[in-house]
Amino acid sequence: ITIELAQQALGPLAARPAPTSAETVQGIVSEHFKVTIEELKSHRRDRHLVQARQIAMYLCRTVAEGSFPAIAEKFGGRDHSTVMHAVRVIEGRRASDRALADLLLTLESALRRHAAA
């Protein structure tokens, strides 16, 4: 028996890597947008911060597989409906904004590489 044969035989039963943490998402998004994690968690509404925060919340939901209340807690104790709104906004914009779609692919790839390391 080889490792390759075992991997083929186990296929879907093989262990999945653990999901990325919200803290990792916040770190990668804050680096990309050149803001601090504290600013992502703040209640400031500067356009640049709002976009970065909404993208981070979206990635926490889609890549880190966090629940709405758990994500809300990681972003300064917001209400879960704020996270739901952020996810809806980014999903809608992703479908119509090619630049945002490309950015999200880049960030998702970075997060998956980080999880695999």
CSV table of C-alpha atoms in Angstrom, one decimal:
chain,number,residue,atom,x,y,z
A,1,ILE,CA,0.0,0.0,0.0
A,2,THR,CA,1.3,3.4,-1.0
A,3,ILE,CA,0.3,6.8,0.3
A,4,GLU,CA,-1.2,7.6,-3.1
A,5,LEU,CA,-3.3,4.5,-3.0
A,6,ALA,CA,-4.5,5.2,0.5
A,7,GLN,CA,-5.4,8.8,-0.4
A,8,GLN,CA,-7.4,7.5,-3.5
A,9,ALA,CA,-9.2,4.9,-1.4
A,10,LEU,CA,-10.1,7.3,1.4
A,11,GLY,CA,-11.1,10.1,-1.0
A,12,PRO,CA,-13.9,12.1,0.7
A,13,LEU,CA,-13.2,10.4,4.1
A,14,ALA,CA,-9.8,12.1,4.3
A,15,ALA,CA,-9.5,14.8,6.9
A,16,ARG,CA,-10.2,18.3,5.8
A,17,PRO,CA,-8.0,21.1,7.0
A,18,ALA,CA,-9.4,23.2,9.8
A,19,PRO,CA,-11.2,26.3,8.6
A,20,THR,CA,-9.3,29.6,8.7
A,21,SER,CA,-9.8,31.7,11.9
A,22,ALA,CA,-11.5,35.1,11.9
A,23,GLU,CA,-8.3,36.5,13.3
A,24,THR,CA,-6.4,35.2,10.2
A,25,VAL,CA,-9.0,36.8,7.9
A,26,GLN,CA,-8.7,40.1,9.8
A,27,GLY,CA,-4.9,40.0,9.6
A,28,ILE,CA,-4.8,39.3,5.8
A,29,VAL,CA,-7.5,41.9,5.0
A,30,SER,CA,-5.9,44.5,7.2
A,31,GLU,CA,-2.6,44.0,5.5
A,32,HIS,CA,-4.2,44.2,2.0
A,33,PHE,CA,-6.1,47.4,2.8
A,34,LYS,CA,-3.3,48.9,5.0
A,35,VAL,CA,-5.5,49.4,8.0
A,36,THR,CA,-5.2,48.0,11.5
A,37,ILE,CA,-7.2,45.2,12.9
A,38,GLU,CA,-8.5,47.7,15.5
A,39,GLU,CA,-9.8,49.9,12.7
A,40,LEU,CA,-11.6,46.8,11.2
A,41,LYS,CA,-13.2,46.3,14.6
A,42,SER,CA,-14.0,49.9,15.2
A,43,HIS,CA,-17.3,51.6,14.5
A,44,ARG,CA,-15.8,54.2,12.1
A,45,ARG,CA,-17.6,54.5,8.9
A,46,ASP,CA,-14.9,55.8,6.5
A,47,ARG,CA,-15.7,54.4,3.0
A,48,HIS,CA,-12.3,52.6,2.9
A,49,LEU,CA,-12.8,51.0,6.3
A,50,VAL,CA,-16.4,50.0,5.6
A,51,GLN,CA,-15.4,48.1,2.4
A,52,ALA,CA,-12.5,46.4,4.1
A,53,ARG,CA,-14.7,45.4,7.1
A,54,GLN,CA,-17.5,44.1,4.8
A,55,ILE,CA,-15.0,42.0,2.8
A,56,ALA,CA,-13.4,40.7,6.0
A,57,MET,CA,-16.9,39.7,7.4
A,58,TYR,CA,-17.8,38.1,4.0
A,59,LEU,CA,-14.5,36.0,4.1
A,60,CYS,CA,-15.1,35.1,7.7
A,61,ARG,CA,-18.4,33.6,6.7
A,62,THR,CA,-17.4,31.9,3.4
A,63,VAL,CA,-13.8,30.9,4.1
A,64,ALA,CA,-13.6,30.7,7.9
A,65,GLU,CA,-17.1,29.2,8.0
A,66,GLY,CA,-18.1,31.4,11.0
A,67,SER,CA,-21.6,31.9,12.2
A,68,PHE,CA,-23.2,35.3,12.0
A,69,PRO,CA,-23.1,35.9,15.8
A,70,ALA,CA,-19.5,34.7,16.1
A,71,ILE,CA,-18.3,36.9,13.3
A,72,ALA,CA,-20.2,39.9,14.8
A,73,GLU,CA,-18.5,39.3,18.1
A,74,LYS,CA,-15.1,39.3,16.4
A,75,PHE,CA,-15.8,42.7,14.9
A,76,GLY,CA,-16.4,44.8,17.9
A,77,GLY,CA,-19.5,43.1,19.3
A,78,ARG,CA,-21.7,44.2,16.5
A,79,ASP,CA,-25.2,42.7,15.9
A,80,HIS,CA,-25.3,39.6,13.7
A,81,SER,CA,-27.6,41.4,11.3
A,82,THR,CA,-24.7,43.7,10.4
A,83,VAL,CA,-22.7,40.7,9.3
A,84,MET,CA,-25.7,39.4,7.3
A,85,HIS,CA,-25.9,42.8,5.6
A,86,ALA,CA,-22.2,42.8,4.8
A,87,VAL,CA,-22.3,39.3,3.3
A,88,ARG,CA,-25.3,40.2,1.1
A,89,VAL,CA,-23.6,43.4,-0.1
A,90,ILE,CA,-20.4,41.7,-1.0
A,91,GLU,CA,-22.2,38.8,-2.7
A,92,GLY,CA,-24.2,41.3,-4.8
A,93,ARG,CA,-21.1,43.4,-5.7
A,94,ARG,CA,-19.0,40.3,-6.5
A,95,ALA,CA,-21.5,39.3,-9.2
A,96,SER,CA,-21.4,42.7,-10.9
A,97,ASP,CA,-17.9,44.1,-10.1
A,98,ARG,CA,-15.1,42.3,-11.8
A,99,ALA,CA,-12.4,44.1,-9.8
A,100,LEU,CA,-14.0,43.1,-6.5
A,101,ALA,CA,-14.4,39.5,-7.8
A,102,ASP,CA,-10.7,39.4,-8.6
A,103,LEU,CA,-9.7,40.9,-5.3
A,104,LEU,CA,-11.9,38.3,-3.4
A,105,LEU,CA,-10.2,35.4,-5.4
A,106,THR,CA,-6.8,36.8,-4.4
A,107,LEU,CA,-7.7,37.1,-0.7
A,108,GLU,CA,-9.4,33.6,-0.7
A,109,SER,CA,-6.4,32.1,-2.3
A,110,ALA,CA,-4.1,33.8,0.3
A,111,LEU,CA,-6.3,32.5,3.2
A,112,ARG,CA,-6.3,28.9,1.8
A,113,ARG,CA,-2.5,29.0,1.4
A,114,HIS,CA,-2.2,30.2,5.0
A,115,ALA,CA,-4.5,27.4,6.2
A,116,ALA,CA,-2.5,24.8,4.3
A,117,ALA,CA,0.8,26.0,5.8
